[in-house]
Amino acid sequence: MSDTSQDTPHVPGPSLWPIGFAIGVACLLLGLVISWIVAAIGAVLAVVFGLLWARDVTRDVRDEVPEIEPETRAVADTAAAASAPDAAPAPLPTYTRSRFLEASTIGLGAAIGAIVTVPVLGFMVLPSFTNLEESEADLGPIDNFPEGTFVIASYLANPTAGEVSRRTAFVRNNGPAESGEPSFTILYSRCVHLGCPVQPNGPIDEDARKEVNGVELRPVLAQSFGCPCHGGLYDAEGNRQAGPPVRSMDRYAFSIKDGRLVLGELFAVGSVSGSGASASISRYPWSTPGTHVDGIEAWLYPIVPSQVTG
Ligand code: FES
C-alpha cells in the first residue's frame, strides 16, 4: 500500500494577513501623497501584517525539523543486511516546490516593494535634513520697514535654485505691541484660491526702492490686495473680502535677530479680527491654496494633497 501522505499537495491554510498587508501598503502609498501620519500608519500595518504573513507561510518549514537519528553502521548483522538488500533508505527532509514558490513570491514582492518605495521615501525625506534653513529668509534691518506702511519684499528662498524660488511678501511694521516687542504683519503673496500672485492695491513708491542683502524692498500704499486671476480681494489684514479664495491670506512667522527681520515658516489663517499689533489671528498649519482650514468645509474636505510652498 502506497503512502498517500507524500502525494498530497501542500496547500497553505487561508489567512487574512495578506489582506492586512495589502491595506498597509495602500495606506503607505496614499499617505505619501496626503499625510505623513497616514503613511506612518500604513508602514506599521504593512510591516506587522507582512511579518505575520511570512510567519504563517514559513510555519511548516520551521516546524518540520526532522529528528535525525544517530548515524549507525551495521557491523555484526551483515547476514541480516544481506538478506534484505531492497530495504528502503531513511526518508530525507523535503522542500517542496510549493514552498519554494511561496518563499520566492514573498521575496520577489519585498524586493519590488523596496525598489518602488525606497527612492520615493528618499526624495521626500532627505530634503527635510538637507534644507533645514530654507524656510528662513533674512530681510535685513527692521529700520527698512517704516511703521504703518506695507513694503513689498522680494527674495530668493533658495539662491542656488535661482528665480524659480523667488518669493514675495507684504511686510508691515505695526510698531511695538503691548508687550513692547516689535510687531509685523507679513502676508504671503500667493493667492489662497489657486495660487496666483496677489497684487497690492495702491501705488508703489519706486523711488524708495532699495536692495538689501539680495532682498528687493519697495514701499507701497496698500489698503487691500487683489488677485488678477479670478477677482479675489483681501483687506489690509489679509481677510477675504470677495471672490473665490477660501480663507485669509497666508502669513509668515518671523523673528528679530540682531535687529534684523527674519522670516520663519508659513502658516494658514482662517480669519483675522482686529488689526496690526492687536490683531487676533486664527492660525493653522500651512495648507495648499484652495484648502479650507476652518469651519465645516475643513471637515468636508479633510484630505490635502502634499505640495511645495513655491
Ligand atoms: S487664484 Fe486668486 S482668485 Fe483665483
PDB file of C-alpha atoms and ligand atoms in Angstrom:
ATOM      1  CA  MET A   1       0.000   0.000   0.000  1.00  0.00           C
ATOM      2  CA  SER A   2       1.487   3.296  -1.027  1.00  0.00           C
ATOM      3  CA  ASP A   3       1.961   6.239   1.293  1.00  0.00           C
ATOM      4  CA  THR A   4      -0.517   8.828   0.040  1.00  0.00           C
ATOM      5  CA  SER A   5       0.591  11.491   2.509  1.00  0.00           C
ATOM      6  CA  GLN A   6       3.599  12.283   0.294  1.00  0.00           C
ATOM      7  CA  ASP A   7       1.316  12.799  -2.717  1.00  0.00           C
ATOM      8  CA  THR A   8      -0.938  15.384  -1.063  1.00  0.00           C
ATOM      9  CA  PRO A   9      -0.080  18.810  -2.472  1.00  0.00           C
ATOM     10  CA  HIS A  10       0.946  21.365   0.101  1.00  0.00           C
ATOM     11  CA  VAL A  11      -1.795  23.997   0.363  1.00  0.00           C
ATOM     12  CA  PRO A  12      -1.363  26.804   2.884  1.00  0.00           C
ATOM     13  CA  GLY A  13      -4.321  27.446   5.126  1.00  0.00           C
ATOM     14  CA  PRO A  14      -6.471  30.503   4.468  1.00  0.00           C
ATOM     15  CA  SER A  15      -5.085  33.628   6.068  1.00  0.00           C
ATOM     16  CA  LEU A  16      -6.160  37.240   6.486  1.00  0.00           C
ATOM     17  CA  TRP A  17      -2.605  38.554   6.818  1.00  0.00           C
ATOM     18  CA  PRO A  18      -2.170  39.234   3.057  1.00  0.00           C
ATOM     19  CA  ILE A  19      -5.267  41.431   3.141  1.00  0.00           C
ATOM     20  CA  GLY A  20      -3.875  43.382   6.079  1.00  0.00           C
ATOM     21  CA  PHE A  21      -0.522  43.654   4.299  1.00  0.00           C
ATOM     22  CA  ALA A  22      -2.208  44.983   1.136  1.00  0.00           C
ATOM     23  CA  ILE A  23      -4.200  47.527   3.164  1.00  0.00           C
ATOM     24  CA  GLY A  24      -0.990  48.650   4.869  1.00  0.00           C
ATOM     25  CA  VAL A  25       0.814  49.141   1.546  1.00  0.00           C
ATOM     26  CA  ALA A  26      -2.178  51.028   0.122  1.00  0.00           C
ATOM     27  CA  CYS A  27      -2.227  53.260   3.219  1.00  0.00           C
ATOM     28  CA  LEU A  28       1.503  53.866   2.912  1.00  0.00           C
ATOM     29  CA  LEU A  29       1.266  54.925  -0.729  1.00  0.00           C
ATOM     30  CA  LEU A  30      -1.784  57.085  -0.056  1.00  0.00           C
ATOM     31  CA  GLY A  31      -0.018  58.631   2.910  1.00  0.00           C
ATOM     32  CA  LEU A  32       2.974  59.610   0.759  1.00  0.00           C
ATOM     33  CA  VAL A  33       0.568  61.822  -1.152  1.00  0.00           C
ATOM     34  CA  ILE A  34      -1.674  63.217   1.548  1.00  0.00           C
ATOM     35  CA  SER A  35      -0.149  62.953   5.002  1.00  0.00           C
ATOM     36  CA  TRP A  36       2.857  61.586   6.876  1.00  0.00           C
ATOM     37  CA  ILE A  37       0.603  60.302   9.634  1.00  0.00           C
ATOM     38  CA  VAL A  38      -1.336  58.095   7.212  1.00  0.00           C
ATOM     39  CA  ALA A  39       1.969  56.942   5.665  1.00  0.00           C
ATOM     40  CA  ALA A  40       3.362  56.011   9.072  1.00  0.00           C
ATOM     41  CA  ILE A  41       0.208  54.049   9.970  1.00  0.00           C
ATOM     42  CA  GLY A  42       0.384  52.279   6.589  1.00  0.00           C
ATOM     43  CA  ALA A  43       4.052  51.405   7.098  1.00  0.00           C
ATOM     44  CA  VAL A  44       3.362  49.945  10.531  1.00  0.00           C
ATOM     45  CA  LEU A  45       0.413  47.909   9.214  1.00  0.00           C
ATOM     46  CA  ALA A  46       2.433  46.636   6.260  1.00  0.00           C
ATOM     47  CA  VAL A  47       5.359  45.570   8.439  1.00  0.00           C
ATOM     48  CA  VAL A  48       3.196  43.904  11.101  1.00  0.00           C
ATOM     49  CA  PHE A  49       0.942  42.037   8.679  1.00  0.00           C
ATOM     50  CA  GLY A  50       3.870  41.226   6.415  1.00  0.00           C
ATOM     51  CA  LEU A  51       5.717  39.589   9.295  1.00  0.00           C
ATOM     52  CA  LEU A  52       2.612  37.695  10.382  1.00  0.00           C
ATOM     53  CA  TRP A  53       2.062  36.524   6.823  1.00  0.00           C
ATOM     54  CA  ALA A  54       5.662  35.428   6.439  1.00  0.00           C
ATOM     55  CA  ARG A  55       5.480  33.588   9.736  1.00  0.00           C
ATOM     56  CA  ASP A  56       2.335  31.778   8.604  1.00  0.00           C
ATOM     57  CA  VAL A  57       3.793  30.793   5.275  1.00  0.00           C
ATOM     58  CA  THR A  58       7.030  29.500   6.711  1.00  0.00           C
ATOM     59  CA  ARG A  59       5.465  27.709   9.663  1.00  0.00           C
ATOM     60  CA  ASP A  60       5.730  24.281   8.041  1.00  0.00           C
ATOM     61  CA  VAL A  61       9.354  24.782   7.240  1.00  0.00           C
ATOM     62  CA  ARG A  62      10.096  25.889  10.755  1.00  0.00           C
ATOM     63  CA  ASP A  63       8.014  23.199  12.423  1.00  0.00           C
ATOM     64  CA  GLU A  64       9.114  20.207  10.396  1.00  0.00           C
ATOM     65  CA  VAL A  65      12.598  19.795  11.678  1.00  0.00           C
ATOM     66  CA  PRO A  66      13.131  16.056  11.226  1.00  0.00           C
ATOM     67  CA  GLU A  67      14.606  14.183  14.052  1.00  0.00           C
ATOM     68  CA  ILE A  68      17.859  12.809  12.785  1.00  0.00           C
ATOM     69  CA  GLU A  69      18.737   9.542  14.330  1.00  0.00           C
ATOM     70  CA  PRO A  70      22.348   8.994  15.218  1.00  0.00           C
ATOM     71  CA  GLU A  71      24.163   7.549  12.260  1.00  0.00           C
ATOM     72  CA  THR A  72      24.837   3.865  12.739  1.00  0.00           C
ATOM     73  CA  ARG A  73      26.623   1.157  10.896  1.00  0.00           C
ATOM     74  CA  ALA A  74      25.552  -2.448  10.907  1.00  0.00           C
ATOM     75  CA  VAL A  75      28.661  -4.277  11.853  1.00  0.00           C
ATOM     76  CA  ALA A  76      27.689  -7.622  13.236  1.00  0.00           C
ATOM     77  CA  ASP A  77      24.480  -8.294  11.447  1.00  0.00           C
ATOM     78  CA  THR A  78      25.854  -8.468   7.936  1.00  0.00           C
ATOM     79  CA  ALA A  79      23.857 -11.599   7.262  1.00  0.00           C
ATOM     80  CA  ALA A  80      20.590  -9.784   8.004  1.00  0.00           C
ATOM     81  CA  ALA A  81      21.603  -6.895   5.844  1.00  0.00           C
ATOM     82  CA  ALA A  82      22.414  -9.238   3.048  1.00  0.00           C
ATOM     83  CA  SER A  83      19.032 -10.896   3.406  1.00  0.00           C
ATOM     84  CA  ALA A  84      17.223  -7.523   2.949  1.00  0.00           C
ATOM     85  CA  PRO A  85      19.043  -5.867   0.060  1.00  0.00           C
ATOM     86  CA  ASP A  86      15.970  -3.845  -1.011  1.00  0.00           C
ATOM     87  CA  ALA A  87      15.351  -2.159   2.343  1.00  0.00           C
ATOM     88  CA  ALA A  88      14.254   1.469   1.737  1.00  0.00           C
ATOM     89  CA  PRO A  89      16.676   4.176   2.893  1.00  0.00           C
ATOM     90  CA  ALA A  90      15.525   6.597   5.565  1.00  0.00           C
ATOM     91  CA  PRO A  91      13.498   9.498   4.001  1.00  0.00           C
ATOM     92  CA  LEU A  92      15.361  12.737   3.574  1.00  0.00           C
ATOM     93  CA  PRO A  93      13.779  16.031   4.615  1.00  0.00           C
ATOM     94  CA  THR A  94      11.930  17.508   1.647  1.00  0.00           C
ATOM     95  CA  TYR A  95      11.466  21.046   0.436  1.00  0.00           C
ATOM     96  CA  THR A  96       8.503  21.019  -1.905  1.00  0.00           C
ATOM     97  CA  ARG A  97       8.025  23.110  -4.997  1.00  0.00           C
ATOM     98  CA  SER A  98       5.016  24.880  -3.483  1.00  0.00           C
ATOM     99  CA  ARG A  99       7.104  26.073  -0.541  1.00  0.00           C
ATOM    100  CA  PHE A 100       9.786  27.260  -2.862  1.00  0.00           C
ATOM    101  CA  LEU A 101       7.206  29.201  -4.886  1.00  0.00           C
ATOM    102  CA  GLU A 102       5.730  30.767  -1.745  1.00  0.00           C
ATOM    103  CA  ALA A 103       9.112  31.879  -0.481  1.00  0.00           C
ATOM    104  CA  SER A 104      10.178  33.252  -3.847  1.00  0.00           C
ATOM    105  CA  THR A 105       6.866  35.111  -4.278  1.00  0.00           C
ATOM    106  CA  ILE A 106       7.275  36.832  -0.919  1.00  0.00           C
ATOM    107  CA  GLY A 107      10.929  37.619  -1.606  1.00  0.00           C
ATOM    108  CA  LEU A 108      10.133  38.999  -5.032  1.00  0.00           C
ATOM    109  CA  GLY A 109       7.263  41.100  -3.641  1.00  0.00           C
ATOM    110  CA  ALA A 110       9.519  42.516  -0.925  1.00  0.00           C
ATOM    111  CA  ALA A 111      12.234  43.344  -3.459  1.00  0.00           C
ATOM    112  CA  ILE A 112       9.776  45.100  -5.783  1.00  0.00           C
ATOM    113  CA  GLY A 113       8.241  46.977  -2.844  1.00  0.00           C
ATOM    114  CA  ALA A 114      11.698  48.153  -1.734  1.00  0.00           C
ATOM    115  CA  ILE A 115      12.641  49.239  -5.264  1.00  0.00           C
ATOM    116  CA  VAL A 116       9.446  51.294  -5.550  1.00  0.00           C
ATOM    117  CA  THR A 117       9.328  52.685  -2.026  1.00  0.00           C
ATOM    118  CA  VAL A 118      12.937  53.500  -1.112  1.00  0.00           C
ATOM    119  CA  PRO A 119      13.581  56.108  -3.856  1.00  0.00           C
ATOM    120  CA  VAL A 120      10.224  57.793  -3.140  1.00  0.00           C
ATOM    121  CA  LEU A 121      10.956  57.929   0.571  1.00  0.00           C
ATOM    122  CA  GLY A 122      14.444  59.226  -0.136  1.00  0.00           C
ATOM    123  CA  PHE A 123      13.198  62.091  -2.278  1.00  0.00           C
ATOM    124  CA  MET A 124      10.546  63.015   0.285  1.00  0.00           C
ATOM    125  CA  VAL A 125      12.552  62.655   3.475  1.00  0.00           C
ATOM    126  CA  LEU A 126      16.040  63.819   2.513  1.00  0.00           C
ATOM    127  CA  PRO A 127      15.113  67.474   1.843  1.00  0.00           C
ATOM    128  CA  SER A 128      13.949  67.689   5.448  1.00  0.00           C
ATOM    129  CA  PHE A 129      17.515  67.008   6.529  1.00  0.00           C
ATOM    130  CA  THR A 130      19.409  68.901   3.836  1.00  0.00           C
ATOM    131  CA  ASN A 131      17.440  72.192   3.600  1.00  0.00           C
ATOM    132  CA  LEU A 132      16.793  72.943   7.234  1.00  0.00           C
ATOM    133  CA  GLU A 133      17.367  76.667   6.807  1.00  0.00           C
ATOM    134  CA  GLU A 134      15.465  77.160   3.555  1.00  0.00           C
ATOM    135  CA  SER A 135      12.313  78.306   5.339  1.00  0.00           C
ATOM    136  CA  GLU A 136      14.191  81.245   6.872  1.00  0.00           C
ATOM    137  CA  ALA A 137      14.958  84.424   4.980  1.00  0.00           C
ATOM    138  CA  ASP A 138      16.819  87.456   6.292  1.00  0.00           C
ATOM    139  CA  LEU A 139      15.032  90.626   5.123  1.00  0.00           C
ATOM    140  CA  GLY A 140      17.628  92.935   6.628  1.00  0.00           C
ATOM    141  CA  PRO A 141      17.464  95.588   9.398  1.00  0.00           C
ATOM    142  CA  ILE A 142      13.977  96.374  10.708  1.00  0.00           C
ATOM    143  CA  ASP A 143      14.704 100.076  10.092  1.00  0.00           C
ATOM    144  CA  ASN A 144      13.988  99.355   6.421  1.00  0.00           C
ATOM    145  CA  PHE A 145      10.328  98.883   7.324  1.00  0.00           C
ATOM    146  CA  PRO A 146       8.661 102.195   8.235  1.00  0.00           C
ATOM    147  CA  GLU A 147       5.857 101.929  10.757  1.00  0.00           C
ATOM    148  CA  GLY A 148       2.339 101.590   9.347  1.00  0.00           C
ATOM    149  CA  THR A 149       3.372 101.109   5.716  1.00  0.00           C
ATOM    150  CA  PHE A 150       3.466  97.949   3.672  1.00  0.00           C
ATOM    151  CA  VAL A 151       6.735  97.068   1.972  1.00  0.00           C
ATOM    152  CA  ILE A 152       6.897  94.567  -0.867  1.00  0.00           C
ATOM    153  CA  ALA A 153       9.815  92.270  -0.064  1.00  0.00           C
ATOM    154  CA  SER A 154      11.004  90.026  -2.887  1.00  0.00           C
ATOM    155  CA  TYR A 155      13.753  87.471  -2.314  1.00  0.00           C
ATOM    156  CA  LEU A 156      15.106  84.124  -3.436  1.00  0.00           C
ATOM    157  CA  ALA A 157      14.183  81.401  -0.987  1.00  0.00           C
ATOM    158  CA  ASN A 158      16.897  79.189  -2.469  1.00  0.00           C
ATOM    159  CA  PRO A 159      19.558  81.230  -4.324  1.00  0.00           C
ATOM    160  CA  THR A 160      21.135  78.124  -5.861  1.00  0.00           C
ATOM    161  CA  ALA A 161      17.780  77.264  -7.473  1.00  0.00           C
ATOM    162  CA  GLY A 162      17.510  80.767  -8.956  1.00  0.00           C
ATOM    163  CA  GLU A 163      14.386  82.691  -9.946  1.00  0.00           C
ATOM    164  CA  VAL A 164      12.065  79.712  -9.614  1.00  0.00           C
ATOM    165  CA  SER A 165      12.456  80.089  -5.859  1.00  0.00           C
ATOM    166  CA  ARG A 166      11.525  83.782  -5.792  1.00  0.00           C
ATOM    167  CA  ARG A 167       9.015  84.680  -3.073  1.00  0.00           C
ATOM    168  CA  THR A 168       7.169  87.886  -2.361  1.00  0.00           C
ATOM    169  CA  ALA A 169       5.865  89.018   0.996  1.00  0.00           C
ATOM    170  CA  PHE A 170       3.942  92.119   2.001  1.00  0.00           C
ATOM    171  CA  VAL A 171       5.524  93.335   5.215  1.00  0.00           C
ATOM    172  CA  ARG A 172       4.015  95.945   7.524  1.00  0.00           C
ATOM    173  CA  ASN A 173       5.734  97.188  10.642  1.00  0.00           C
ATOM    174  CA  ASN A 174       2.924  97.554  13.194  1.00  0.00           C
ATOM    175  CA  GLY A 175       5.114  99.266  15.756  1.00  0.00           C
ATOM    176  CA  PRO A 176       5.585  97.849  19.225  1.00  0.00           C
ATOM    177  CA  ALA A 177       2.947  95.506  20.590  1.00  0.00           C
ATOM    178  CA  GLU A 178       1.513  95.877  24.125  1.00  0.00           C
ATOM    179  CA  SER A 179       4.372  93.772  25.402  1.00  0.00           C
ATOM    180  CA  GLY A 180       6.856  96.199  23.872  1.00  0.00           C
ATOM    181  CA  GLU A 181       8.010  93.604  21.324  1.00  0.00           C
ATOM    182  CA  PRO A 182       8.146  94.652  17.653  1.00  0.00           C
ATOM    183  CA  SER A 183       5.070  93.579  15.711  1.00  0.00           C
ATOM    184  CA  PHE A 184       4.933  92.811  11.999  1.00  0.00           C
ATOM    185  CA  THR A 185       2.151  91.718   9.682  1.00  0.00           C
ATOM    186  CA  ILE A 186       3.746  89.627   6.941  1.00  0.00           C
ATOM    187  CA  LEU A 187       1.407  88.340   4.216  1.00  0.00           C
ATOM    188  CA  TYR A 188       2.453  85.818   1.603  1.00  0.00           C
ATOM    189  CA  SER A 189       1.643  86.991  -1.929  1.00  0.00           C
ATOM    190  CA  ARG A 190       0.326  83.660  -3.154  1.00  0.00           C
ATOM    191  CA  CYS A 191      -3.449  83.672  -3.567  1.00  0.00           C
ATOM    192  CA  VAL A 192      -5.193  81.073  -1.417  1.00  0.00           C
ATOM    193  CA  HIS A 193      -7.681  80.338  -4.175  1.00  0.00           C
ATOM    194  CA  LEU A 194      -5.440  78.714  -6.789  1.00  0.00           C
ATOM    195  CA  GLY A 195      -2.066  80.280  -6.138  1.00  0.00           C
ATOM    196  CA  CYS A 196      -1.845  83.287  -8.482  1.00  0.00           C
ATOM    197  CA  PRO A 197       0.363  86.212  -7.374  1.00  0.00           C
ATOM    198  CA  VAL A 198      -1.689  88.677  -5.354  1.00  0.00           C
ATOM    199  CA  GLN A 199      -1.015  92.376  -6.024  1.00  0.00           C
ATOM    200  CA  PRO A 200      -1.250  95.286  -3.574  1.00  0.00           C
ATOM    201  CA  ASN A 201      -3.999  97.776  -4.432  1.00  0.00           C
ATOM    202  CA  GLY A 202      -2.150 101.064  -4.178  1.00  0.00           C
ATOM    203  CA  PRO A 203       0.762 102.995  -5.656  1.00  0.00           C
ATOM    204  CA  ILE A 204       4.261 101.599  -5.312  1.00  0.00           C
ATOM    205  CA  ASP A 205       6.956 104.104  -4.362  1.00  0.00           C
ATOM    206  CA  GLU A 206       9.583 103.032  -6.874  1.00  0.00           C
ATOM    207  CA  ASP A 207      11.855 105.938  -5.895  1.00  0.00           C
ATOM    208  CA  ALA A 208      12.228 104.441  -2.443  1.00  0.00           C
ATOM    209  CA  ARG A 209      13.126 101.044  -3.839  1.00  0.00           C
ATOM    210  CA  LYS A 210      16.207  99.524  -2.267  1.00  0.00           C
ATOM    211  CA  GLU A 211      18.016  96.233  -2.275  1.00  0.00           C
ATOM    212  CA  VAL A 212      19.393  94.861   0.956  1.00  0.00           C
ATOM    213  CA  ASN A 213      21.266  91.623   1.198  1.00  0.00           C
ATOM    214  CA  GLY A 214      19.743  90.411  -2.069  1.00  0.00           C
ATOM    215  CA  VAL A 215      16.223  91.355  -0.937  1.00  0.00           C
ATOM    216  CA  GLU A 216      14.324  93.906  -3.014  1.00  0.00           C
ATOM    217  CA  LEU A 217      12.219  96.294  -0.910  1.00  0.00           C
ATOM    218  CA  ARG A 218       9.540  98.598  -2.347  1.00  0.00           C
ATOM    219  CA  PRO A 219       7.159 100.585  -0.118  1.00  0.00           C
ATOM    220  CA  VAL A 220       3.524 100.576  -1.241  1.00  0.00           C
ATOM    221  CA  LEU A 221       0.418 102.401  -0.064  1.00  0.00           C
ATOM    222  CA  ALA A 222      -1.855  99.379   0.029  1.00  0.00           C
ATOM    223  CA  GLN A 223      -5.223  99.308   1.777  1.00  0.00           C
ATOM    224  CA  SER A 224      -6.185  95.985   0.203  1.00  0.00           C
ATOM    225  CA  PHE A 225      -4.836  93.246  -2.038  1.00  0.00           C
ATOM    226  CA  GLY A 226      -6.309  91.845  -5.228  1.00  0.00           C
ATOM    227  CA  CYS A 227      -5.779  88.721  -7.254  1.00  0.00           C
ATOM    228  CA  PRO A 228      -5.860  89.250 -11.040  1.00  0.00           C
ATOM    229  CA  CYS A 229      -6.798  85.670 -11.897  1.00  0.00           C
ATOM    230  CA  HIS A 230     -10.382  85.368 -10.621  1.00  0.00           C
ATOM    231  CA  GLY A 231     -11.009  88.611  -8.808  1.00  0.00           C
ATOM    232  CA  GLY A 232     -10.110  87.566  -5.275  1.00  0.00           C
ATOM    233  CA  LEU A 233      -9.997  90.514  -2.898  1.00  0.00           C
ATOM    234  CA  TYR A 234      -8.396  90.743   0.545  1.00  0.00           C
ATOM    235  CA  ASP A 235      -8.330  93.564   3.091  1.00  0.00           C
ATOM    236  CA  ALA A 236      -5.194  95.015   4.675  1.00  0.00           C
ATOM    237  CA  GLU A 237      -5.126  92.207   7.257  1.00  0.00           C
ATOM    238  CA  GLY A 238      -5.393  89.581   4.533  1.00  0.00           C
ATOM    239  CA  ASN A 239      -9.045  88.728   5.255  1.00  0.00           C
ATOM    240  CA  ARG A 240     -11.008  87.556   2.247  1.00  0.00           C
ATOM    241  CA  GLN A 241     -13.410  90.274   1.129  1.00  0.00           C
ATOM    242  CA  ALA A 242     -14.676  88.966  -2.204  1.00  0.00           C
ATOM    243  CA  GLY A 243     -14.126  86.347  -4.860  1.00  0.00           C
ATOM    244  CA  PRO A 244     -13.359  82.648  -4.678  1.00  0.00           C
ATOM    245  CA  PRO A 245     -10.489  82.435  -2.100  1.00  0.00           C
ATOM    246  CA  VAL A 246     -11.464  80.057   0.692  1.00  0.00           C
ATOM    247  CA  ARG A 247      -9.574  81.609   3.598  1.00  0.00           C
ATOM    248  CA  SER A 248      -7.468  84.608   4.583  1.00  0.00           C
ATOM    249  CA  MET A 249      -4.042  85.210   3.082  1.00  0.00           C
ATOM    250  CA  ASP A 250      -1.243  83.036   4.402  1.00  0.00           C
ATOM    251  CA  ARG A 251       1.244  84.665   6.764  1.00  0.00           C
ATOM    252  CA  TYR A 252       4.865  84.241   7.725  1.00  0.00           C
ATOM    253  CA  ALA A 253       6.062  83.708  11.243  1.00  0.00           C
ATOM    254  CA  PHE A 254       9.005  85.996  11.990  1.00  0.00           C
ATOM    255  CA  SER A 255      11.745  86.697  14.455  1.00  0.00           C
ATOM    256  CA  ILE A 256      14.096  89.587  15.135  1.00  0.00           C
ATOM    257  CA  LYS A 257      17.743  88.571  15.183  1.00  0.00           C
ATOM    258  CA  ASP A 258      20.378  91.226  15.875  1.00  0.00           C
ATOM    259  CA  GLY A 259      17.958  93.939  14.779  1.00  0.00           C
ATOM    260  CA  ARG A 260      17.158  92.143  11.519  1.00  0.00           C
ATOM    261  CA  LEU A 261      13.792  90.828  10.392  1.00  0.00           C
ATOM    262  CA  VAL A 262      13.936  87.116   9.660  1.00  0.00           C
ATOM    263  CA  LEU A 263      11.048  85.288   8.018  1.00  0.00           C
ATOM    264  CA  GLY A 264      10.063  81.961   9.516  1.00  0.00           C
ATOM    265  CA  GLU A 265       7.603  79.354   8.378  1.00  0.00           C
ATOM    266  CA  LEU A 266       4.383  79.986   6.517  1.00  0.00           C
ATOM    267  CA  PHE A 267       1.108  79.330   8.243  1.00  0.00           C
ATOM    268  CA  ALA A 268      -2.506  79.383   7.113  1.00  0.00           C
ATOM    269  CA  VAL A 269      -5.035  81.808   8.549  1.00  0.00           C
ATOM    270  CA  GLY A 270      -8.740  81.233   8.989  1.00  0.00           C
ATOM    271  CA  SER A 271      -9.597  84.844   9.743  1.00  0.00           C
ATOM    272  CA  VAL A 272      -8.203  87.915  11.478  1.00  0.00           C
ATOM    273  CA  SER A 273     -10.120  90.131  13.861  1.00  0.00           C
ATOM    274  CA  GLY A 274      -8.716  93.468  14.857  1.00  0.00           C
ATOM    275  CA  SER A 275      -5.686  94.850  13.120  1.00  0.00           C
ATOM    276  CA  GLY A 276      -1.972  95.386  13.387  1.00  0.00           C
ATOM    277  CA  ALA A 277      -0.266  94.613  16.667  1.00  0.00           C
ATOM    278  CA  SER A 278      -3.582  93.902  18.440  1.00  0.00           C
ATOM    279  CA  ALA A 279      -4.983  91.574  15.766  1.00  0.00           C
ATOM    280  CA  SER A 280      -6.355  88.226  16.840  1.00  0.00           C
ATOM    281  CA  ILE A 281      -5.351  85.599  14.277  1.00  0.00           C
ATOM    282  CA  SER A 282      -6.844  82.128  13.901  1.00  0.00           C
ATOM    283  CA  ARG A 283      -3.701  80.276  12.901  1.00  0.00           C
ATOM    284  CA  TYR A 284      -3.443  76.819  11.304  1.00  0.00           C
ATOM    285  CA  PRO A 285      -0.633  74.716   9.822  1.00  0.00           C
ATOM    286  CA  TRP A 286       0.167  75.818   6.299  1.00  0.00           C
ATOM    287  CA  SER A 287      -2.041  74.270   3.655  1.00  0.00           C
ATOM    288  CA  THR A 288      -2.277  74.366  -0.113  1.00  0.00           C
ATOM    289  CA  PRO A 289      -4.315  77.026  -1.907  1.00  0.00           C
ATOM    290  CA  GLY A 290      -7.965  76.105  -2.184  1.00  0.00           C
ATOM    291  CA  THR A 291      -7.966  74.260   1.128  1.00  0.00           C
ATOM    292  CA  HIS A 292     -10.351  75.223   3.886  1.00  0.00           C
ATOM    293  CA  VAL A 293      -8.671  75.362   7.263  1.00  0.00           C
ATOM    294  CA  ASP A 294     -11.686  76.015   9.476  1.00  0.00           C
ATOM    295  CA  GLY A 295     -15.457  75.766   9.520  1.00  0.00           C
ATOM    296  CA  ILE A 296     -17.496  72.825   8.312  1.00  0.00           C
ATOM    297  CA  GLU A 297     -15.689  72.819   4.961  1.00  0.00           C
ATOM    298  CA  ALA A 298     -12.486  71.745   6.706  1.00  0.00           C
ATOM    299  CA  TRP A 299     -14.360  68.612   7.847  1.00  0.00           C
ATOM    300  CA  LEU A 300     -15.924  68.022   4.457  1.00  0.00           C
ATOM    301  CA  TYR A 301     -12.576  68.232   2.629  1.00  0.00           C
ATOM    302  CA  PRO A 302     -10.064  66.770   5.080  1.00  0.00           C
ATOM    303  CA  ILE A 303      -7.542  65.358   2.584  1.00  0.00           C
ATOM    304  CA  VAL A 304      -4.923  67.861   1.493  1.00  0.00           C
ATOM    305  CA  PRO A 305      -2.516  66.876  -1.308  1.00  0.00           C
ATOM    306  CA  SER A 306       1.139  67.464  -0.493  1.00  0.00           C
ATOM    307  CA  GLN A 307       2.580  70.437  -2.325  1.00  0.00           C
ATOM    308  CA  VAL A 308       5.662  72.590  -2.131  1.00  0.00           C
ATOM    309  CA  THR A 309       5.275  76.117  -0.900  1.00  0.00           C
ATOM    310  CA  GLY A 310       6.685  77.689  -4.032  1.00  0.00           C
TER     311      GLY A 310
HETATM  312  S1  FES B   1      -6.155  82.409  -7.993  1.00  0.00           S
HETATM  313 FE1  FES B   1      -6.631  84.215  -6.921  1.00  0.00          FE
HETATM  314  S2  FES B   1      -8.745  84.441  -7.167  1.00  0.00           S
HETATM  315 FE2  FES B   1      -8.277  82.635  -8.230  1.00  0.00          FE
END
